[in-house]
Tab-separated table of C-alpha atoms in Angstrom:
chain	number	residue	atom	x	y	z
A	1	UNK	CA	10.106	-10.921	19.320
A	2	UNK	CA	6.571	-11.633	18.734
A	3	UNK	CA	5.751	-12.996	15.325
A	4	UNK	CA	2.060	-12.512	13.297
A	5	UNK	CA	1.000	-14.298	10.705
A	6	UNK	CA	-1.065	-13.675	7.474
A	7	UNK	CA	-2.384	-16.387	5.359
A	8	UNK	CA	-2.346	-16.299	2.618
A	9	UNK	CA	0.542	-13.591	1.343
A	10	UNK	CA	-1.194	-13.454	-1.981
A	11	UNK	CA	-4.564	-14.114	-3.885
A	12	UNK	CA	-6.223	-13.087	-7.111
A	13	UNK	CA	-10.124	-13.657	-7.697
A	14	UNK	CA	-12.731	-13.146	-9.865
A	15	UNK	CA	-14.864	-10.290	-8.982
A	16	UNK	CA	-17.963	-11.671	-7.145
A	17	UNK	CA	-16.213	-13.922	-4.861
A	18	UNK	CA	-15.565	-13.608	-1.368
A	19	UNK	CA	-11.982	-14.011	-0.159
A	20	UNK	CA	-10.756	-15.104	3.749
A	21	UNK	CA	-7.659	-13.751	5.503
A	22	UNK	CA	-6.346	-15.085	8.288
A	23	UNK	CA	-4.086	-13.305	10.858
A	24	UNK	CA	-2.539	-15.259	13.674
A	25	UNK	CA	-0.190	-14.501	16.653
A	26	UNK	CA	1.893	-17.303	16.867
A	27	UNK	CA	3.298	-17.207	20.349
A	28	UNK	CA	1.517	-14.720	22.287
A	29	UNK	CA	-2.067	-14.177	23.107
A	30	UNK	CA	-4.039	-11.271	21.542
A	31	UNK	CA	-7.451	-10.345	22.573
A	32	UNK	CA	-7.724	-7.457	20.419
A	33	UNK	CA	-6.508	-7.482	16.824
A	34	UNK	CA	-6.282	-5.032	14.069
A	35	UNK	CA	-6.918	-4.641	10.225
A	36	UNK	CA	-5.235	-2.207	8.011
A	37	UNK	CA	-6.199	-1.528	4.103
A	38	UNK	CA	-2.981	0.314	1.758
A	39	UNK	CA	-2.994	0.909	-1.469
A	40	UNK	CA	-0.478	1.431	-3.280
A	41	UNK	CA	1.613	3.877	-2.495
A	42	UNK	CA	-0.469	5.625	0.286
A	43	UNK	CA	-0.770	4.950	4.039
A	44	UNK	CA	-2.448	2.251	6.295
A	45	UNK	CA	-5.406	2.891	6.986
A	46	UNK	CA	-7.497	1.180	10.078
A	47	UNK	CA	-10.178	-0.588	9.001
A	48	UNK	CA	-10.874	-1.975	12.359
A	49	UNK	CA	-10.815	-3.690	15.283
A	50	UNK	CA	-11.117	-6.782	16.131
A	51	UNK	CA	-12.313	-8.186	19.619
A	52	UNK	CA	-12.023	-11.717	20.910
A	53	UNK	CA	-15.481	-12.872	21.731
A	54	UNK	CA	-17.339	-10.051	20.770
A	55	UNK	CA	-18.132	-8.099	17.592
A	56	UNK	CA	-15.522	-5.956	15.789
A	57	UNK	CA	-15.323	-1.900	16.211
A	58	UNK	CA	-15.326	-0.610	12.426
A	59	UNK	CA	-13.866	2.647	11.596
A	60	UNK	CA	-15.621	5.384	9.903
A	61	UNK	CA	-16.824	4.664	6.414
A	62	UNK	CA	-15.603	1.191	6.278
A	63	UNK	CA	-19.024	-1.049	5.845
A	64	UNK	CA	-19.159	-4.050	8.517
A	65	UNK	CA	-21.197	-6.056	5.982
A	66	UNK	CA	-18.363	-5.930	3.194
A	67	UNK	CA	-15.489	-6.784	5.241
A	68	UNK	CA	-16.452	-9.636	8.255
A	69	UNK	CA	-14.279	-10.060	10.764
A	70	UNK	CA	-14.148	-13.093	13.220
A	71	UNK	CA	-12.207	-13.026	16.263
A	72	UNK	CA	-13.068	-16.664	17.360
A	73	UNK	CA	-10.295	-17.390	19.717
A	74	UNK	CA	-7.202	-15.102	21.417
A	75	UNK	CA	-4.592	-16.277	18.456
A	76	UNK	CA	-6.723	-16.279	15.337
A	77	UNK	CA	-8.527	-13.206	13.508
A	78	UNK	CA	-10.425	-13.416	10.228
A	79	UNK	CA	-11.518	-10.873	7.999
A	80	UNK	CA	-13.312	-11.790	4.895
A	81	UNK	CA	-13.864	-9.609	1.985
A	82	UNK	CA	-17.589	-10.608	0.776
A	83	UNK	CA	-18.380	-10.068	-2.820
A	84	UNK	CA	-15.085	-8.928	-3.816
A	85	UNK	CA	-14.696	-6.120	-6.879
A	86	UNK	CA	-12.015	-4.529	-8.608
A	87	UNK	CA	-11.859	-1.657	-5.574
A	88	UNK	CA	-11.058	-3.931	-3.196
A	89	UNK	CA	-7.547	-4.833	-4.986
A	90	UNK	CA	-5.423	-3.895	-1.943
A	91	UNK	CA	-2.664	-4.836	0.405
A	92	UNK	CA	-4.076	-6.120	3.792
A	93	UNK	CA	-2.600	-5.932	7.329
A	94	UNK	CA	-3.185	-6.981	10.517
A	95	UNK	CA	-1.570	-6.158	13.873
A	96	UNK	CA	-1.972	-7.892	17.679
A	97	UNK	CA	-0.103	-6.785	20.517
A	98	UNK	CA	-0.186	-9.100	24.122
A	99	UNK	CA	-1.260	-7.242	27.046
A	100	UNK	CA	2.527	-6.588	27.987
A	101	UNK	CA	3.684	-5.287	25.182
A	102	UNK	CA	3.111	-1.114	24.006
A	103	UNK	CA	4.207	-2.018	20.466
A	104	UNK	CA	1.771	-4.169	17.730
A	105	UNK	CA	3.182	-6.596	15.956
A	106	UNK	CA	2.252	-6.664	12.146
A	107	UNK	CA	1.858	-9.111	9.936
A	108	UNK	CA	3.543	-9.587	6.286
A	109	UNK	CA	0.843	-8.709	4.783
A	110	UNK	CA	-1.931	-10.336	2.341
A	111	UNK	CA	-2.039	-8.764	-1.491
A	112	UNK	CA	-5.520	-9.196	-2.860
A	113	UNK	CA	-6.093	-8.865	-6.570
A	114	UNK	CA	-9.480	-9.074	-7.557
A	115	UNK	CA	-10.387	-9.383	-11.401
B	96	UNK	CA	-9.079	12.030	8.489
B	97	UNK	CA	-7.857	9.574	10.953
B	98	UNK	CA	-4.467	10.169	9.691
B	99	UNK	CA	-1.175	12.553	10.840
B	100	UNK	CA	0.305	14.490	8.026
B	101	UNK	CA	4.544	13.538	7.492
B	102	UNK	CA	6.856	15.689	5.281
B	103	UNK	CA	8.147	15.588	3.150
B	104	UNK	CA	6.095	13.031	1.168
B	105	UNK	CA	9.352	11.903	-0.954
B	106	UNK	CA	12.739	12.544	0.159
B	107	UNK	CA	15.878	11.805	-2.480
B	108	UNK	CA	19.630	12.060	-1.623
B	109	UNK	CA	23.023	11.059	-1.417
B	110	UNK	CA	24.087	7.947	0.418
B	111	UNK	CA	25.935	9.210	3.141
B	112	UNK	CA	24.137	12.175	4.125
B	113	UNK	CA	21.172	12.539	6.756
B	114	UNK	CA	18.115	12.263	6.363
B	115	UNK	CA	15.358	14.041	8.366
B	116	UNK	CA	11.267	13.102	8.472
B	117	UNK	CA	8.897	15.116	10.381
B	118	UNK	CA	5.331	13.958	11.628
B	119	UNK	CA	2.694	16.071	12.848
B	120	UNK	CA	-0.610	14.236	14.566
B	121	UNK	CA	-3.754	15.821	15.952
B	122	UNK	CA	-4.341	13.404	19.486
B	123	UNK	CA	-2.850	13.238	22.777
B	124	UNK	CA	-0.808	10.173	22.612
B	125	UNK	CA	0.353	7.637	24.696
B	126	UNK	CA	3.379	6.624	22.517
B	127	UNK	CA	4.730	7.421	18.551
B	128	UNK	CA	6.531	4.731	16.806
B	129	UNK	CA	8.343	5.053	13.846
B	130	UNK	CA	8.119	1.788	11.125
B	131	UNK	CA	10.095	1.223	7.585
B	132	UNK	CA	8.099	-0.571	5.081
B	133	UNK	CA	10.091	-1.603	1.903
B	134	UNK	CA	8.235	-1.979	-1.287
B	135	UNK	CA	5.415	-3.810	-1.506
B	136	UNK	CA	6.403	-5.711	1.889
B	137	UNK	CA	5.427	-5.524	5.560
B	138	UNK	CA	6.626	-3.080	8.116
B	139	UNK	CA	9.532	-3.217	10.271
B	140	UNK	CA	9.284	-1.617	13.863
B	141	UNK	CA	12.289	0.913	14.089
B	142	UNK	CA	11.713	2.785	17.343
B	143	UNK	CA	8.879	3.892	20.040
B	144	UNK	CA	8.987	6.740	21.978
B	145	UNK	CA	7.033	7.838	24.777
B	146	UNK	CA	4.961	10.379	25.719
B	147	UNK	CA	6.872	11.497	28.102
B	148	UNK	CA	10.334	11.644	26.296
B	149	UNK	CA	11.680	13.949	24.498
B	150	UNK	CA	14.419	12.162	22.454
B	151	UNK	CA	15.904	8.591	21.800
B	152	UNK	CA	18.520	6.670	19.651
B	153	UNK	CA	18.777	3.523	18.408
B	154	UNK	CA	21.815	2.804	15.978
B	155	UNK	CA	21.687	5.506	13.166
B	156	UNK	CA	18.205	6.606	14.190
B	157	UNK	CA	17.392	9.522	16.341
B	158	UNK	CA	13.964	10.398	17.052
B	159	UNK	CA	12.622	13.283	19.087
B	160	UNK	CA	8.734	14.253	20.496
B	161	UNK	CA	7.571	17.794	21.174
B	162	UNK	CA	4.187	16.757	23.029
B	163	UNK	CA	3.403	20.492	22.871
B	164	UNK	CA	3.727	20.838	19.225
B	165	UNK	CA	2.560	17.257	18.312
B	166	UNK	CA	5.325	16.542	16.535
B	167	UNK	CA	7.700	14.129	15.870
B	168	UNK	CA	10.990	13.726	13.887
B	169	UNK	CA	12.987	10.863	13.063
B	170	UNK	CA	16.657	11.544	11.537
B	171	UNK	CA	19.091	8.791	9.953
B	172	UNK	CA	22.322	9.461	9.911
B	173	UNK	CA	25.080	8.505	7.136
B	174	UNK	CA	22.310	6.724	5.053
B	175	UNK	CA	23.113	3.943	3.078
B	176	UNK	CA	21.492	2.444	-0.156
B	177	UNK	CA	19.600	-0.329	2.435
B	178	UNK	CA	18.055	2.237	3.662
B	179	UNK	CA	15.751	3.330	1.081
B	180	UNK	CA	11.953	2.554	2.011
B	181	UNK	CA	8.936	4.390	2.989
B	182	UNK	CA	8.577	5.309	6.572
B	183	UNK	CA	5.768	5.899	8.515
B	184	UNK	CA	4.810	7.507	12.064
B	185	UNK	CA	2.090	5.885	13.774
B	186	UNK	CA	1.133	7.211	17.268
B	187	UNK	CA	-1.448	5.525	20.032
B	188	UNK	CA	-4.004	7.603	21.023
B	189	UNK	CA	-4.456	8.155	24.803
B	190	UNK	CA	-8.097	7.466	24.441
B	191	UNK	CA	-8.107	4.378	22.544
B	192	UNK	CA	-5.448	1.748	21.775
B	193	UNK	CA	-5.797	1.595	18.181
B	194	UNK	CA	-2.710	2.488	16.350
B	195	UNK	CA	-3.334	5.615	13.535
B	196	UNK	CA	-0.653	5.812	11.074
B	197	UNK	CA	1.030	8.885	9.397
B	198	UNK	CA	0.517	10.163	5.435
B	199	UNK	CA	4.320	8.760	5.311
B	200	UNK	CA	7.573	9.533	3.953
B	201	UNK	CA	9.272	7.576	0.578
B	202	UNK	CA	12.964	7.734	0.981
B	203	UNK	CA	15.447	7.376	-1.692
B	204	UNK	CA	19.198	6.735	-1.325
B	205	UNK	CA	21.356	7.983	-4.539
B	206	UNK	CA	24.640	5.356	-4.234
Protein backbone atom coordinates (compact mmCIF):
# COMPACT_ATOMS: atom_id res chain seq x y z
CA UNK A 1 0.00 0.00 0.00
CA UNK A 2 0.83 3.56 -0.04
CA UNK A 3 3.45 4.62 2.44
CA UNK A 4 3.78 8.47 4.19
CA UNK A 5 6.45 9.70 5.73
CA UNK A 6 7.17 12.03 8.76
CA UNK A 7 10.48 13.46 9.47
CA UNK A 8 11.52 13.64 12.00
CA UNK A 9 9.61 10.91 14.50
CA UNK A 10 10.82 12.91 17.44
CA UNK A 11 12.14 16.41 18.63
CA UNK A 12 12.49 18.34 21.85
CA UNK A 13 13.19 22.26 21.84
CA UNK A 14 13.57 25.04 23.81
CA UNK A 15 10.56 27.15 24.00
CA UNK A 16 11.03 30.07 21.52
CA UNK A 17 12.18 28.10 18.67
CA UNK A 18 10.48 27.18 15.67
CA UNK A 19 10.41 23.51 14.69
CA UNK A 20 9.84 21.95 10.79
CA UNK A 21 7.93 18.75 9.99
CA UNK A 22 8.04 17.20 7.02
CA UNK A 23 5.40 14.77 5.59
CA UNK A 24 6.06 12.97 2.36
CA UNK A 25 4.19 10.41 0.14
CA UNK A 26 6.70 8.26 -1.03
CA UNK A 27 5.21 6.59 -4.04
CA UNK A 28 2.12 8.26 -4.93
CA UNK A 29 1.24 11.77 -5.75
CA UNK A 30 -0.81 13.91 -3.30
CA UNK A 31 -2.13 17.25 -4.13
CA UNK A 32 -3.89 17.75 -1.02
CA UNK A 33 -2.39 16.82 2.34
CA UNK A 34 -3.50 16.86 5.86
CA UNK A 35 -2.30 17.81 9.47
CA UNK A 36 -3.59 16.35 12.61
CA UNK A 37 -2.63 17.63 16.36
CA UNK A 38 -3.31 14.65 19.51
CA UNK A 39 -2.53 14.93 22.68
CA UNK A 40 -2.23 12.57 24.74
CA UNK A 41 -4.75 10.47 25.20
CA UNK A 42 -7.52 12.36 23.21
CA UNK A 43 -8.43 12.34 19.50
CA UNK A 44 -6.92 13.79 16.21
CA UNK A 45 -7.83 16.69 15.61
CA UNK A 46 -7.56 18.50 11.93
CA UNK A 47 -5.55 21.23 11.97
CA UNK A 48 -5.66 21.63 8.30
CA UNK A 49 -5.29 21.30 4.94
CA UNK A 50 -2.82 21.48 2.89
CA UNK A 51 -2.97 22.37 -0.95
CA UNK A 52 -0.27 21.91 -3.54
CA UNK A 53 0.39 25.27 -5.04
CA UNK A 54 -1.82 27.25 -3.16
CA UNK A 55 -2.32 28.33 0.46
CA UNK A 56 -3.50 25.91 3.18
CA UNK A 57 -7.37 25.76 4.47
CA UNK A 58 -7.01 26.08 8.44
CA UNK A 59 -9.62 24.75 10.64
CA UNK A 60 -11.46 26.69 13.15
CA UNK A 61 -9.40 28.15 15.93
CA UNK A 62 -6.15 26.88 14.74
CA UNK A 63 -3.98 30.28 13.95
CA UNK A 64 -2.33 30.15 10.28
CA UNK A 65 0.50 32.35 11.61
CA UNK A 66 1.56 29.75 14.42
CA UNK A 67 1.56 26.71 12.44
CA UNK A 68 2.92 27.37 8.46
CA UNK A 69 2.31 25.00 6.18
CA UNK A 70 4.09 24.62 2.72
CA UNK A 71 2.81 22.44 0.14
CA UNK A 72 5.67 23.15 -2.41
CA UNK A 73 5.42 20.18 -4.63
CA UNK A 74 2.69 17.01 -5.00
CA UNK A 75 5.01 14.62 -2.57
CA UNK A 76 6.25 16.99 0.09
CA UNK A 77 4.16 18.99 2.86
CA UNK A 78 5.66 21.14 5.61
CA UNK A 79 4.23 22.45 8.59
CA UNK A 80 6.30 24.47 10.89
CA UNK A 81 5.49 25.29 14.38
CA UNK A 82 6.83 29.08 14.78
CA UNK A 83 7.79 30.17 18.21
CA UNK A 84 7.21 26.98 19.84
CA UNK A 85 5.90 26.89 23.80
CA UNK A 86 5.20 24.39 26.24
CA UNK A 87 1.34 24.04 24.66
CA UNK A 88 2.46 23.01 21.64
CA UNK A 89 4.07 19.64 23.18
CA UNK A 90 2.01 17.30 20.96
CA UNK A 91 1.95 14.34 18.66
CA UNK A 92 1.72 15.46 14.95
CA UNK A 93 0.13 13.71 11.92
CA UNK A 94 -0.22 14.02 8.55
CA UNK A 95 -2.31 12.16 5.96
CA UNK A 96 -2.29 12.22 1.76
CA UNK A 97 -4.43 10.16 -0.22
CA UNK A 98 -3.78 9.91 -4.45
CA UNK A 99 -6.69 10.78 -6.44
CA UNK A 100 -7.61 6.94 -6.73
CA UNK A 101 -7.64 6.04 -3.55
CA UNK A 102 -10.98 6.78 -0.83
CA UNK A 103 -8.69 5.95 2.11
CA UNK A 104 -5.65 8.56 3.53
CA UNK A 105 -2.69 7.25 4.27
CA UNK A 106 -1.09 8.48 7.63
CA UNK A 107 2.04 9.00 8.61
CA UNK A 108 3.99 7.60 11.88
CA UNK A 109 3.76 10.43 13.38
CA UNK A 110 6.20 13.36 14.72
CA UNK A 111 6.32 13.80 18.84
CA UNK A 112 7.22 17.37 19.63
CA UNK A 113 8.42 18.24 23.09
CA UNK A 114 8.96 21.69 23.63
CA UNK A 115 10.79 22.90 26.93
CA UNK B 1 -16.84 20.40 17.67
CA UNK B 2 -15.59 18.94 14.52
CA UNK B 3 -15.56 15.67 16.19
CA UNK B 4 -18.15 12.35 16.38
CA UNK B 5 -18.75 11.13 19.84
CA UNK B 6 -17.60 6.93 20.28
CA UNK B 7 -18.62 4.84 23.35
CA UNK B 8 -17.64 3.72 25.36
CA UNK B 9 -14.53 5.88 25.95
CA UNK B 10 -12.59 2.78 27.68
CA UNK B 11 -13.57 -0.67 27.20
CA UNK B 12 -11.77 -3.60 29.55
CA UNK B 13 -12.29 -7.41 29.18
CA UNK B 14 -11.41 -10.82 28.85
CA UNK B 15 -9.30 -12.09 26.00
CA UNK B 16 -11.53 -14.12 24.19
CA UNK B 17 -14.67 -12.35 24.36
CA UNK B 18 -16.12 -9.60 21.88
CA UNK B 19 -15.76 -6.53 21.88
CA UNK B 20 -18.24 -3.91 20.56
CA UNK B 21 -17.49 0.14 19.75
CA UNK B 22 -20.15 2.39 18.65
CA UNK B 23 -19.66 5.82 16.75
CA UNK B 24 -22.12 8.39 16.29
CA UNK B 25 -21.20 11.52 13.72
CA UNK B 26 -23.26 14.57 12.85
CA UNK B 27 -22.51 14.83 8.60
CA UNK B 28 -23.67 13.08 5.66
CA UNK B 29 -20.77 11.00 4.73
CA UNK B 30 -19.29 9.63 1.89
CA UNK B 31 -17.43 6.77 3.70
CA UNK B 32 -16.52 5.75 7.74
CA UNK B 33 -13.32 4.05 8.38
CA UNK B 34 -12.38 2.48 11.35
CA UNK B 35 -8.30 2.86 12.48
CA UNK B 36 -6.31 1.17 15.62
CA UNK B 37 -3.68 3.32 17.01
CA UNK B 38 -1.41 1.57 19.64
CA UNK B 39 0.21 3.67 22.24
CA UNK B 40 1.92 6.46 21.47
CA UNK B 41 2.29 5.17 17.68
CA UNK B 42 0.61 5.86 14.34
CA UNK B 43 -2.65 4.50 13.11
CA UNK B 44 -3.35 1.43 11.33
CA UNK B 45 -6.28 1.42 8.69
CA UNK B 46 -8.64 -1.54 9.76
CA UNK B 47 -11.68 -1.20 7.51
CA UNK B 48 -13.84 1.44 5.28
CA UNK B 49 -17.23 1.23 4.69
CA UNK B 50 -19.40 2.97 2.43
CA UNK B 51 -22.14 5.01 2.45
CA UNK B 52 -24.10 2.93 0.89
CA UNK B 53 -23.44 -0.37 2.87
CA UNK B 54 -24.79 -1.53 5.55
CA UNK B 55 -22.28 -4.13 6.90
CA UNK B 56 -18.73 -5.62 6.16
CA UNK B 57 -16.06 -8.09 7.54
CA UNK B 58 -12.68 -8.31 7.41
CA UNK B 59 -10.98 -11.15 9.57
CA UNK B 60 -12.31 -10.75 13.22
CA UNK B 61 -13.78 -7.34 12.46
CA UNK B 62 -17.34 -6.65 11.62
CA UNK B 63 -18.48 -3.28 11.06
CA UNK B 64 -21.96 -2.05 10.28
CA UNK B 65 -23.49 1.73 9.08
CA UNK B 66 -27.01 2.90 9.81
CA UNK B 67 -26.88 6.11 7.43
CA UNK B 68 -30.23 6.97 9.03
CA UNK B 69 -29.06 6.94 12.52
CA UNK B 70 -25.44 8.11 11.80
CA UNK B 71 -24.02 5.49 13.34
CA UNK B 72 -21.50 3.13 13.15
CA UNK B 73 -20.28 0.00 15.06
CA UNK B 74 -17.29 -1.98 14.80
CA UNK B 75 -17.24 -5.50 16.76
CA UNK B 76 -14.04 -7.85 17.27
CA UNK B 77 -14.58 -11.06 17.84
CA UNK B 78 -12.53 -13.60 20.20
CA UNK B 79 -10.10 -10.71 21.15
CA UNK B 80 -6.75 -11.40 21.87
CA UNK B 81 -4.08 -9.55 24.07
CA UNK B 82 -2.64 -7.93 20.44
CA UNK B 83 -5.51 -6.44 20.24
CA UNK B 84 -5.49 -3.92 22.85
CA UNK B 85 -5.22 -0.22 21.38
CA UNK B 86 -7.34 2.74 21.00
CA UNK B 87 -9.65 2.83 18.09
CA UNK B 88 -11.02 5.49 16.34
CA UNK B 89 -13.95 6.19 13.69
CA UNK B 90 -13.21 8.74 11.25
CA UNK B 91 -15.86 9.44 8.54
CA UNK B 92 -15.49 11.76 5.13
CA UNK B 93 -17.83 14.26 4.87
CA UNK B 94 -19.88 14.42 1.62
CA UNK B 95 -19.16 18.07 1.38
CA UNK B 96 -15.57 18.17 1.84
CA UNK B 97 -12.81 15.54 1.68
CA UNK B 98 -11.22 16.17 4.86
CA UNK B 99 -11.24 13.25 7.14
CA UNK B 100 -12.95 14.16 10.92
CA UNK B 101 -12.09 11.68 13.46
CA UNK B 102 -14.18 10.20 16.37
CA UNK B 103 -13.74 11.05 20.46
CA UNK B 104 -12.35 7.24 20.30
CA UNK B 105 -12.45 4.12 22.11
CA UNK B 106 -9.26 2.66 24.52
CA UNK B 107 -9.51 -1.05 24.51
CA UNK B 108 -8.06 -3.32 27.00
CA UNK B 109 -7.56 -7.10 26.70
CA UNK B 110 -7.36 -8.97 30.31
CA UNK B 111 -5.03 -12.32 29.22
Amino acid sequence: GAVVSQHPSRVICKSGTSVKIECRSLDFQATTMFWYRQFPKQSLMLMATSNEGSKATYEQGVEKDKFLINHASLTLSTLTVTSAHPEDSSFYICSAGDRAQETQYFGPGTRLLVL
Amino acid sequence: SQQGEEDPQALSIQEGENATMNCSYKTSINNLQWYRQNSGRGLVHLILIRSNEREKHSGRLRVTLDTSKKSSSLLITASRAADTASYFCATDASSASKIIFGSGTRLSIRP
